[in-house]
Coordinates of N, CA and C in Angstrom, one line a residue:
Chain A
X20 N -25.5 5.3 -0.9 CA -24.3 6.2 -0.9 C -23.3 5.8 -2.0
X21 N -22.0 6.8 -2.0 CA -21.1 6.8 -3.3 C -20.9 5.3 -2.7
X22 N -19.3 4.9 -3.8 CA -19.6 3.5 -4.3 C -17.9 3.5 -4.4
X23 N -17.0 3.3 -3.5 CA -15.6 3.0 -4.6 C -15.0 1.3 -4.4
X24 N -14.4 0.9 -5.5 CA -14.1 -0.1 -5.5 C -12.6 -0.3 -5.7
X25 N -12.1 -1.3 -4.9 CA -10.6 -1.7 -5.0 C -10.3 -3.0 -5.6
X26 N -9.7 -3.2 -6.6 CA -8.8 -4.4 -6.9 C -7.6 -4.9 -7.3
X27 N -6.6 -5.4 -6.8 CA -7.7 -6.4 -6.3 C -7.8 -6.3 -4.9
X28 N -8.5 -7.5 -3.9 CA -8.6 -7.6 -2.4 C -7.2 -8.0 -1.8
X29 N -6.8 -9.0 -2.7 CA -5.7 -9.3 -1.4 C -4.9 -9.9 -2.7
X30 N -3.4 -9.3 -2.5 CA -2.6 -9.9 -3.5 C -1.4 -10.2 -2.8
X31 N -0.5 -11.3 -3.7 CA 1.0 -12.0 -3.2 C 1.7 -11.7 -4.1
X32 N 3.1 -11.2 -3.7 CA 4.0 -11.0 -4.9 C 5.6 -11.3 -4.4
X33 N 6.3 -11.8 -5.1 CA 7.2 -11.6 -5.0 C 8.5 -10.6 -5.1
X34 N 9.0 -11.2 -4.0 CA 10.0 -9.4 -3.9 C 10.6 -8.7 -5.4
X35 N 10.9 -7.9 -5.6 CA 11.5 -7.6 -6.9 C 10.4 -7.1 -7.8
X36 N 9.3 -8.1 -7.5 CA 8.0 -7.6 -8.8 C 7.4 -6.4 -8.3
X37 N 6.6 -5.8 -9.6 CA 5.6 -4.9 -9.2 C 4.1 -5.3 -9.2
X38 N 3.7 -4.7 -8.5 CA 2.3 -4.6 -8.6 C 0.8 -3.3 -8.7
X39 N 0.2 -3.6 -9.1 CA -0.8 -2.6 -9.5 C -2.3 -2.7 -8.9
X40 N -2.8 -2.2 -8.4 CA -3.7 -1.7 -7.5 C -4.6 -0.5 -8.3
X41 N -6.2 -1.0 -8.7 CA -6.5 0.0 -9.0 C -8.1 0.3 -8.2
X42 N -8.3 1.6 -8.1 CA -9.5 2.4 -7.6 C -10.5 2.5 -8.4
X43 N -11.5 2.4 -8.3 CA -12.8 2.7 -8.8 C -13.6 3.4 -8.4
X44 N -14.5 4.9 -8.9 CA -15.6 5.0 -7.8 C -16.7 4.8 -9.2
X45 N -18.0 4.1 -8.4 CA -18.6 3.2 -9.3 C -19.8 4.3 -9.6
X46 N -20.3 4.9 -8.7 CA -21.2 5.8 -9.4 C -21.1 7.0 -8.9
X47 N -19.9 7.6 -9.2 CA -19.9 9.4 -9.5 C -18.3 9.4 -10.1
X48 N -18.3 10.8 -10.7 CA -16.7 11.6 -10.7 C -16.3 11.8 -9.5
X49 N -14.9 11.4 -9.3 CA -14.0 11.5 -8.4 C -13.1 13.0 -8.8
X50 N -13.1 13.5 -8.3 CA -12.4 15.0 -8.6 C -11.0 14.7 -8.0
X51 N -11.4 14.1 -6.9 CA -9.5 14.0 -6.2 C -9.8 11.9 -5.3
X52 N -8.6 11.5 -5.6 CA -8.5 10.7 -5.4 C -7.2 10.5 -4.0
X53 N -7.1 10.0 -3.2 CA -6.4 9.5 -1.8 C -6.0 8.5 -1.8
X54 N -4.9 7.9 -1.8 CA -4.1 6.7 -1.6 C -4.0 6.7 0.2
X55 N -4.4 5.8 0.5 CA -3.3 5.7 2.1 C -2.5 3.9 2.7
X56 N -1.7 3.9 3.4 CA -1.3 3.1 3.6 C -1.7 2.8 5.2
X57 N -2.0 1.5 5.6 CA -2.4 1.2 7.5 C -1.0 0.1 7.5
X58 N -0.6 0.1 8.5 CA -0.3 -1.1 9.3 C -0.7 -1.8 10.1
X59 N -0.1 -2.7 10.5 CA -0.9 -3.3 11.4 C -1.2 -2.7 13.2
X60 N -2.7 -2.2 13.2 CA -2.4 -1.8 14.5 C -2.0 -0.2 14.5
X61 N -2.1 0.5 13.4 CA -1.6 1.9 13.1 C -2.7 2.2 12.3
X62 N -3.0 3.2 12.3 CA -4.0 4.3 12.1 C -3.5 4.4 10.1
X63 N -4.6 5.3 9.6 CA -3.9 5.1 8.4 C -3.0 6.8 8.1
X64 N -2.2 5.8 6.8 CA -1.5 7.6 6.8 C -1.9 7.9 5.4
X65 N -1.4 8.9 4.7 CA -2.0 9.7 3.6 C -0.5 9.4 2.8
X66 N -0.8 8.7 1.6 CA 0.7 8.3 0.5 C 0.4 9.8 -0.3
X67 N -0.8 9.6 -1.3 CA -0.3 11.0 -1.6 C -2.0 11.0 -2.4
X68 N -2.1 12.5 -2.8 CA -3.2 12.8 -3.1 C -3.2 13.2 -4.8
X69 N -4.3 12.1 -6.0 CA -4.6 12.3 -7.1 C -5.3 13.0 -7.6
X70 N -5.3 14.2 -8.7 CA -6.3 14.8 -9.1 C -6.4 14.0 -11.0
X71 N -7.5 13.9 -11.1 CA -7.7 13.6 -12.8 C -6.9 14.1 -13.5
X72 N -5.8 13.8 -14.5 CA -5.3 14.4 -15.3 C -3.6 15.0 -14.6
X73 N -3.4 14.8 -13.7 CA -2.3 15.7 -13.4 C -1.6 14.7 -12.7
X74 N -0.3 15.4 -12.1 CA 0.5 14.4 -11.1 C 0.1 14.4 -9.7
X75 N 0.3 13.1 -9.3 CA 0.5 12.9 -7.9 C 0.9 13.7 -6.9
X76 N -0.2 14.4 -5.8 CA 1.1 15.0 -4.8 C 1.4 14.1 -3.6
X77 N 2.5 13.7 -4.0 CA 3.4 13.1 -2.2 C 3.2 13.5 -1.1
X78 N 2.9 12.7 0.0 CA 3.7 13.3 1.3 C 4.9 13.1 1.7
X79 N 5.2 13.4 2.7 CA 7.1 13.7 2.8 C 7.1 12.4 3.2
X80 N 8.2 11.9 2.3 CA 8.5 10.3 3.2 C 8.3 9.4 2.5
X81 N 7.4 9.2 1.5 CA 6.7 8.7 0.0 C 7.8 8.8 -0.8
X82 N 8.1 7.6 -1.6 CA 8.7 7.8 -2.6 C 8.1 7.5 -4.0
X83 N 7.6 8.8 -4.6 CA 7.2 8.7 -6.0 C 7.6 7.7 -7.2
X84 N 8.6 7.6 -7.0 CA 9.3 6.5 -8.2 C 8.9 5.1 -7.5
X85 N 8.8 4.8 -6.5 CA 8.5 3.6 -5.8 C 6.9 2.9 -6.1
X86 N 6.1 4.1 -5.7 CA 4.8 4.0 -5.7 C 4.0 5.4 -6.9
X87 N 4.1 4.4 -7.9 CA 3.2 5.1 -8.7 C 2.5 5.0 -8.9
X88 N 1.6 6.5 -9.1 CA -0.1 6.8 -9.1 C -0.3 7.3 -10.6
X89 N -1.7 7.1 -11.0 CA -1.9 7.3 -12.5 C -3.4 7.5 -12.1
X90 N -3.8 8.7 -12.5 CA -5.1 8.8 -12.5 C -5.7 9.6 -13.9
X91 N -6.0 8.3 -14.5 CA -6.5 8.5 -15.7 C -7.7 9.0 -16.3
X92 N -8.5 8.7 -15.4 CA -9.8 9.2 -15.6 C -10.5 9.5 -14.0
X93 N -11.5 10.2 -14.6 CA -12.6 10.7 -13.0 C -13.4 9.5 -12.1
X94 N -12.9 8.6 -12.8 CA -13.4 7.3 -12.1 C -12.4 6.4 -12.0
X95 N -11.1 6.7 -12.4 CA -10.5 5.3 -12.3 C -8.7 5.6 -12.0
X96 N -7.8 5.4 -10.7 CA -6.7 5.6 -10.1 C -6.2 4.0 -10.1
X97 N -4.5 4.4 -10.4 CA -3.9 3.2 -10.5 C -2.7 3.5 -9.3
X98 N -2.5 2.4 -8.3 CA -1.4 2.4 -7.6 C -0.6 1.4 -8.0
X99 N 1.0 1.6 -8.6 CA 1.6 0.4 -8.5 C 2.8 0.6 -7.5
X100 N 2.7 -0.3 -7.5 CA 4.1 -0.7 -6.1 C 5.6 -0.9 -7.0
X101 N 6.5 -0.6 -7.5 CA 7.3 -0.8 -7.7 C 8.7 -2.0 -7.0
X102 N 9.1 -3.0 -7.4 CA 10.3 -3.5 -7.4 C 9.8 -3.8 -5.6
X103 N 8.8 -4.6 -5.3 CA 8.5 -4.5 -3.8 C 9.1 -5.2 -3.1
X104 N 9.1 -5.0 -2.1 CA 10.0 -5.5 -0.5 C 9.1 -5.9 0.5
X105 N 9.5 -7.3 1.3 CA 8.6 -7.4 2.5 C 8.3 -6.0 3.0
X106 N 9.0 -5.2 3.6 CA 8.4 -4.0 4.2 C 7.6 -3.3 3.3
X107 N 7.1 -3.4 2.2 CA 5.9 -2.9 1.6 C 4.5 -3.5 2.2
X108 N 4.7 -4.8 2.4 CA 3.6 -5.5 2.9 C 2.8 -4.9 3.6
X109 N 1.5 -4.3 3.1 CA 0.4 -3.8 4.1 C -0.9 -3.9 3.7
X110 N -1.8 -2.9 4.0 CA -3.3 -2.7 3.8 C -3.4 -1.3 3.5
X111 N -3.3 -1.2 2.0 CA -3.5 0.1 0.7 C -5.2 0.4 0.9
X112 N -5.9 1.3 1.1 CA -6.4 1.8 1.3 C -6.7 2.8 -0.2
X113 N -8.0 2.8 -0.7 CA -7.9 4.7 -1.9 C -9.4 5.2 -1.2
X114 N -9.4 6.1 -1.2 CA -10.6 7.0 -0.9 C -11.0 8.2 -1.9
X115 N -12.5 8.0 -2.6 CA -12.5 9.1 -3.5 C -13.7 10.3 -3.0
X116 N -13.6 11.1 -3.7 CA -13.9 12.5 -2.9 C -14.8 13.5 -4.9
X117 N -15.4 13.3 -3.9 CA -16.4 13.9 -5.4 C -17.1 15.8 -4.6
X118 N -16.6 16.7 -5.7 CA -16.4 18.2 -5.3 C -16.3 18.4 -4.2
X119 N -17.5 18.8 -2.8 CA -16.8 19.5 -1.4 C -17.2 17.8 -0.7
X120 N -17.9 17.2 -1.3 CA -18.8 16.2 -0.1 C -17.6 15.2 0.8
X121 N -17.8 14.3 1.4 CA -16.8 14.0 2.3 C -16.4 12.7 1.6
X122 N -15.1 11.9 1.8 CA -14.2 11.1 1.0 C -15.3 9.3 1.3
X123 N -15.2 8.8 0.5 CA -15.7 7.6 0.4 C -14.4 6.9 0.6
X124 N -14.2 5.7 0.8 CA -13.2 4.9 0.8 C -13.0 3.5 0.6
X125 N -12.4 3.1 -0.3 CA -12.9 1.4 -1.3 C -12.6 0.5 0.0
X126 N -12.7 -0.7 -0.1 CA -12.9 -1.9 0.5 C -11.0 -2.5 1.1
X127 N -10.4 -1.7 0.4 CA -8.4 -2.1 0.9 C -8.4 -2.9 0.0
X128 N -6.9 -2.8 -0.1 CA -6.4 -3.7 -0.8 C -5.1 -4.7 0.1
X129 N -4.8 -5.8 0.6 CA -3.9 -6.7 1.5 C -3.0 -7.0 0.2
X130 N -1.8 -6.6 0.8 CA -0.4 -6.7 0.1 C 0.6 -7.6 0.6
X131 N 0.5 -8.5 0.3 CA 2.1 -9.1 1.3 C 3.4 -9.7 0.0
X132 N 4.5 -9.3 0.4 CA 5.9 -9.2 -0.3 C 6.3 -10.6 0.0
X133 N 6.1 -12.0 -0.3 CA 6.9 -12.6 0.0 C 9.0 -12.9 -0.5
Chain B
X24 N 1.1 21.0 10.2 CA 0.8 19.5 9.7 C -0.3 19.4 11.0
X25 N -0.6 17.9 11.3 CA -1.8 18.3 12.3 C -1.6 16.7 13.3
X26 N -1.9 17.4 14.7 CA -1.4 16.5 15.8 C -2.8 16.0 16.0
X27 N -3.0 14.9 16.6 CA -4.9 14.0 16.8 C -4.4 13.1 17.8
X28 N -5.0 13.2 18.9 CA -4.3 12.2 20.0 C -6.3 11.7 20.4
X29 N -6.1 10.3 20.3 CA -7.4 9.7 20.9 C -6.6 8.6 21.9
X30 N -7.6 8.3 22.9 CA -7.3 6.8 23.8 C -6.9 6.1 22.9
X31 N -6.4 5.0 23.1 CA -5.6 3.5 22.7 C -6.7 2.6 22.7
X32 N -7.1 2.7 24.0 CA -8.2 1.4 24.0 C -9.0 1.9 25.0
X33 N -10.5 1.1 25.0 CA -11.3 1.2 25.9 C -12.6 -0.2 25.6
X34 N -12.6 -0.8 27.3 CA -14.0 -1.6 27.1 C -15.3 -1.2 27.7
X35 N -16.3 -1.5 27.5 CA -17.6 -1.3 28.2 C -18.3 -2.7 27.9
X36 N -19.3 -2.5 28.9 CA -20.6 -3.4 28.7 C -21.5 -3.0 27.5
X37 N -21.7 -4.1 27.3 CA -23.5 -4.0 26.0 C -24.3 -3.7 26.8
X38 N -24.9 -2.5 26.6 CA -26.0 -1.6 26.6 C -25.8 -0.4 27.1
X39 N -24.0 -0.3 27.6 CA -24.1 0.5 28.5 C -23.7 2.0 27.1
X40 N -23.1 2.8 27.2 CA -22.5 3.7 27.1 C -21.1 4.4 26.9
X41 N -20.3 4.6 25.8 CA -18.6 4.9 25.8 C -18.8 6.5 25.1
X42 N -17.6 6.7 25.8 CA -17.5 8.2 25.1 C -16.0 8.3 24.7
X43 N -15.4 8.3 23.6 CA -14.5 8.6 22.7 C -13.9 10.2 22.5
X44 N -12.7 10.3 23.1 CA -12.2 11.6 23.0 C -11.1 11.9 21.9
X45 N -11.2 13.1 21.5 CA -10.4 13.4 20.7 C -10.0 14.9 20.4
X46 N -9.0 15.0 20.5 CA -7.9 16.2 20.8 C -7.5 16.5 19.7
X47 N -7.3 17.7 19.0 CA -6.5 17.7 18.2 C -5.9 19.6 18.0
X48 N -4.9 19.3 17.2 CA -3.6 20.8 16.8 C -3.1 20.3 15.6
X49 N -3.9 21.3 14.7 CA -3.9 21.5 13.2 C -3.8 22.7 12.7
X50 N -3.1 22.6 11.2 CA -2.9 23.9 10.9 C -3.6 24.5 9.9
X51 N -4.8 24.0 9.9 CA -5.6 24.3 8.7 C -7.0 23.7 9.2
X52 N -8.2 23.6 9.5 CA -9.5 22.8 9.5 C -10.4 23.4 9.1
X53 N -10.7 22.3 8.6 CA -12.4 22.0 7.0 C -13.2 21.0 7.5
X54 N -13.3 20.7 8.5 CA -14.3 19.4 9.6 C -13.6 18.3 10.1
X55 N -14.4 17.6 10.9 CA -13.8 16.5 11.5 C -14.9 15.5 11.1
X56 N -14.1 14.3 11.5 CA -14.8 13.5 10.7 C -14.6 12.4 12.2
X57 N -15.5 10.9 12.3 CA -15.5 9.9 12.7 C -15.6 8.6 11.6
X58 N -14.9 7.6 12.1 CA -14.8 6.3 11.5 C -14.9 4.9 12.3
X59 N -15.6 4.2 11.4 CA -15.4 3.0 12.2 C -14.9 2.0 11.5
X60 N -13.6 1.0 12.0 CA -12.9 0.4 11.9 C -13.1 -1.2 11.8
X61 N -13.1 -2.1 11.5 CA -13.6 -3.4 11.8 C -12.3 -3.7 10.9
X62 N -11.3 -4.7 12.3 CA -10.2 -5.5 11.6 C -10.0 -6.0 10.1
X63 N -9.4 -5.3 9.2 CA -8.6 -6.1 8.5 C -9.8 -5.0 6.9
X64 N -11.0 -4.2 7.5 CA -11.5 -3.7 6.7 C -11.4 -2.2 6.4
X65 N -11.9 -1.8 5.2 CA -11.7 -0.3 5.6 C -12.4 0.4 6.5
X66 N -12.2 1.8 6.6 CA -13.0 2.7 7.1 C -14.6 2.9 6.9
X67 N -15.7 3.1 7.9 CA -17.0 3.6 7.6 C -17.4 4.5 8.2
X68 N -18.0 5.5 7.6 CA -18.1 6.9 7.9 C -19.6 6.5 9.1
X69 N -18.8 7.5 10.1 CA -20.1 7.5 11.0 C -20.7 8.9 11.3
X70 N -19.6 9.8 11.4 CA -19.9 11.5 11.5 C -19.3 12.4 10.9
X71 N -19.8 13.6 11.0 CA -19.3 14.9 10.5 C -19.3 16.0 11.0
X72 N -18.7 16.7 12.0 CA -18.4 18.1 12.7 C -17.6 19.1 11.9
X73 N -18.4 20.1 11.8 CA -17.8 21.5 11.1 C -17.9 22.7 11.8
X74 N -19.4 22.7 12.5 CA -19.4 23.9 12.8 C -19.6 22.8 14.7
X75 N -19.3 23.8 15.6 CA -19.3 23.6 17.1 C -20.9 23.3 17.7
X76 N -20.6 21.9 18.1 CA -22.4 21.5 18.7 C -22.6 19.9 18.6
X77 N -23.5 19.4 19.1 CA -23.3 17.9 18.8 C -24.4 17.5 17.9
X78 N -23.9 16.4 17.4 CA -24.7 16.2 15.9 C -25.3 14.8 16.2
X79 N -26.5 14.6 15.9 CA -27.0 12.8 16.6 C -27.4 11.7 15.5
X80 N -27.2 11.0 15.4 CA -27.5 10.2 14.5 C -27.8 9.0 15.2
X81 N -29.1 8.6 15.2 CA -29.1 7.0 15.9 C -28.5 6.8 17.3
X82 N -27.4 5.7 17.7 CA -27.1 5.7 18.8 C -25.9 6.1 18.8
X83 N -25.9 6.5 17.3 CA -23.9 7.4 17.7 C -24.5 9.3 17.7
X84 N -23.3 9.9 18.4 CA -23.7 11.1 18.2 C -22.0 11.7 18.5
X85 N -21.9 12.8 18.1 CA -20.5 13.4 18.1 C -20.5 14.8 18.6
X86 N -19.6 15.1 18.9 CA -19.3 16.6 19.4 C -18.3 17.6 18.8
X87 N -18.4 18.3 19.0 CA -17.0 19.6 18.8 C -16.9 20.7 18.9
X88 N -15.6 21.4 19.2 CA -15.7 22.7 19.8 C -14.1 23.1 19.4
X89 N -14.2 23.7 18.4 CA -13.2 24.3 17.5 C -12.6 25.1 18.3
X90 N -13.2 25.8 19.4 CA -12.1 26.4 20.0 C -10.9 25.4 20.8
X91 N -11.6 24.7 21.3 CA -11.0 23.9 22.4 C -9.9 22.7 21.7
X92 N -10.3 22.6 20.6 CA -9.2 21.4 19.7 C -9.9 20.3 20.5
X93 N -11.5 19.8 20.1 CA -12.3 18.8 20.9 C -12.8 18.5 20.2
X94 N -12.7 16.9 20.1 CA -14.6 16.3 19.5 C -14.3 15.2 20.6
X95 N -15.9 14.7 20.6 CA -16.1 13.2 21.0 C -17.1 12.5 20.2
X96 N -16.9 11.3 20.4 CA -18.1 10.5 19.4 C -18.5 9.5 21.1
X97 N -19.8 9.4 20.9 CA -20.4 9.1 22.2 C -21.2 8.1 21.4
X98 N -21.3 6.5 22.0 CA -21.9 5.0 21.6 C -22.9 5.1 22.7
X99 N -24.0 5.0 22.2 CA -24.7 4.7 23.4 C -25.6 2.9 22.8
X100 N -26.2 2.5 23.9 CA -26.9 1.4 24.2 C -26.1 0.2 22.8
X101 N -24.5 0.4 23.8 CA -23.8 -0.7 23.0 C -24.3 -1.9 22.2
X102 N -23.8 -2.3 21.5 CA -24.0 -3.7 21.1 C -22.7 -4.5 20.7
X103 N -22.5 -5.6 20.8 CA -21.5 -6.4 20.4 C -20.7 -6.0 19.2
X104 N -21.7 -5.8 18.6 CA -21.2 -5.5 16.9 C -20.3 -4.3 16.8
X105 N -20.4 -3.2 17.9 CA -19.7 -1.8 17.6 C -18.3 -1.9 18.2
X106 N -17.7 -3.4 18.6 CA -16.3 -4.0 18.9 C -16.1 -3.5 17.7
X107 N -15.1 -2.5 17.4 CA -13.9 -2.0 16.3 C -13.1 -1.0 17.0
X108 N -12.6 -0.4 15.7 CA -11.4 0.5 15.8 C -12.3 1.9 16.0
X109 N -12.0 2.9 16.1 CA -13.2 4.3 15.6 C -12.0 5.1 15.8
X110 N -11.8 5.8 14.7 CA -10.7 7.0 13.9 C -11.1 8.1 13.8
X111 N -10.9 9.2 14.9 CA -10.8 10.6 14.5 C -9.8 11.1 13.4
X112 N -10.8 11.8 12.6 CA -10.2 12.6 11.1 C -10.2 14.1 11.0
X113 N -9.3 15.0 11.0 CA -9.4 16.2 10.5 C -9.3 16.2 9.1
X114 N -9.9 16.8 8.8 CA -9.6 17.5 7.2 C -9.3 19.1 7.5
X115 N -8.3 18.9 6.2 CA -7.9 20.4 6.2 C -8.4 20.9 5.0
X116 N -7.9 22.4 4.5 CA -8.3 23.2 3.6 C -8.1 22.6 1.9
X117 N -6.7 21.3 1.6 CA -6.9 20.8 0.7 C -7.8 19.6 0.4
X118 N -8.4 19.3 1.6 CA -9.3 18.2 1.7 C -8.4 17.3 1.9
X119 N -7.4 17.2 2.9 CA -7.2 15.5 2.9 C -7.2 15.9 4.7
X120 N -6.9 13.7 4.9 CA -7.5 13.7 6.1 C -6.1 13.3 7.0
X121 N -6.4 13.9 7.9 CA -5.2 13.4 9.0 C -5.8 12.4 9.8
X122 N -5.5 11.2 10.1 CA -5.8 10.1 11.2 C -5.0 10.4 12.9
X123 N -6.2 10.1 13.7 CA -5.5 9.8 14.8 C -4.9 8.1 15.0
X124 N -4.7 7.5 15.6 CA -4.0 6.3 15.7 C -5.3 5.5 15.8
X125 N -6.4 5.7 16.2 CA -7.5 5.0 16.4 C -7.8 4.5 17.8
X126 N -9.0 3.8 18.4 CA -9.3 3.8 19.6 C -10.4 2.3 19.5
X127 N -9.4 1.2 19.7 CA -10.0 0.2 20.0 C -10.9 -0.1 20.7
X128 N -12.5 -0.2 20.7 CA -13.4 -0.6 21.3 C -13.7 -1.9 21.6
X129 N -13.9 -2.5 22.8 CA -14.1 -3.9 22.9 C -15.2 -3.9 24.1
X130 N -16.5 -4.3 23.2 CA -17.9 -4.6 23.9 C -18.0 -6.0 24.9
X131 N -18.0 -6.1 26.3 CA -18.5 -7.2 26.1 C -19.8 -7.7 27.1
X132 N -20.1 -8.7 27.3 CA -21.6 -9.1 27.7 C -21.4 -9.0 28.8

């Protein structure tokens, strides 16, 4: 089966820094790429949805300038966290989606804001 | 937007049998999907419902009935191992997925 990859697995940062999280899918074009966020014990939600080449669409509640997406190529999405806060602290999730078939989804990424 | 209500939690015995419900009111659907959850990992696809009928794979099998705003994902001849989360998913007509909150499974001997 498809193939996406997350790195990194588990990162520590300090409040104020940013951080960068990027998606891989290892063997196909990703046509649309998915960010989501879980908490602990919560179901995952949908941050926003990447197409190659274009911007980011948000869901309501997402702040764009906070969490920026960069999807540079058909194989490769960057999440960065901007200026982060303990309450960023979670389990980042990307899922990629190659033309109608159903979404793959990388291995998470563990975030904690000290 | 799209509403997905599943149980919280549920236990059974190993070997026996769990049936997994799931409800949903959406404003758009392009299939449902099932997932399985294992603490602290991502998601792993277990099924796919589009059209109304049950679909079988192995010892998982799933259901759905688009009129009724219904699936179920049905475990049979448990095993220890299938202790996880399991996530009803709608997808809609842009292709993204709506989560239900998930439905803790806990197998035991």
């Amino acid at each position: 089966g498809a193939v996406v990859s997350q790195h990194p697995s588990r990162v520590i940062c300090k409040s104020g820094t940013s951080v960068k999280i990027e998606c891989r899918s290892l063997d196909f074009q990703a046509t649309t790429m998915f960010w989501y966020r879980q908490f602990p014990k919560q179901s995952l939600m949908l941050m926003a949805t990447s197409n190659e080449g274009s911007k980011a669409t948000y869901e309501q509640g997402v702040e764009k300038d906070k969490f920026l997406i960069n999807h540079a190529s058909l194989t490769l999405s960057t999440l960065t966290v901007t200026s982060a806060h303990p309450e960023d602290s979670s389990f980042y999730i990307c899922s990629a989606r190659e033309q109608e078939y159903e979404q793959y989804f990388g291995p998470g990424t563990r975030l904690t804001v000290t | 937007g799209q509403n997905i209500d599943q149980p919280t939690e549920m236990t059974a015995t190993e070997g026996a049998i769990v049936q997994i419900n799931c409800t949903y009111q959406t404003s758009g659907f392009n299939g449902l999907f099932w997932y399985q959850q294992h603490a602290g990992e991502a998601p792993t696809f277990l099924s796919y419902n589009v059209l109304d009928g049950l679909e079988e794979k192995g010892r998982f099998s799933s259901f759905l009935s688009r009129s009724k705003g219904y699936s179920y994902l049905l475990l049979k001849e448990l095993q220890m191992k299938d202790s996880a989360s399991y996530l009803c998913a709608v997808r809609d007509g842009d292709y993204k997925l709506s989560f239900g909150a998930g439905t803790t499974v806990t197998v035991r001997a």
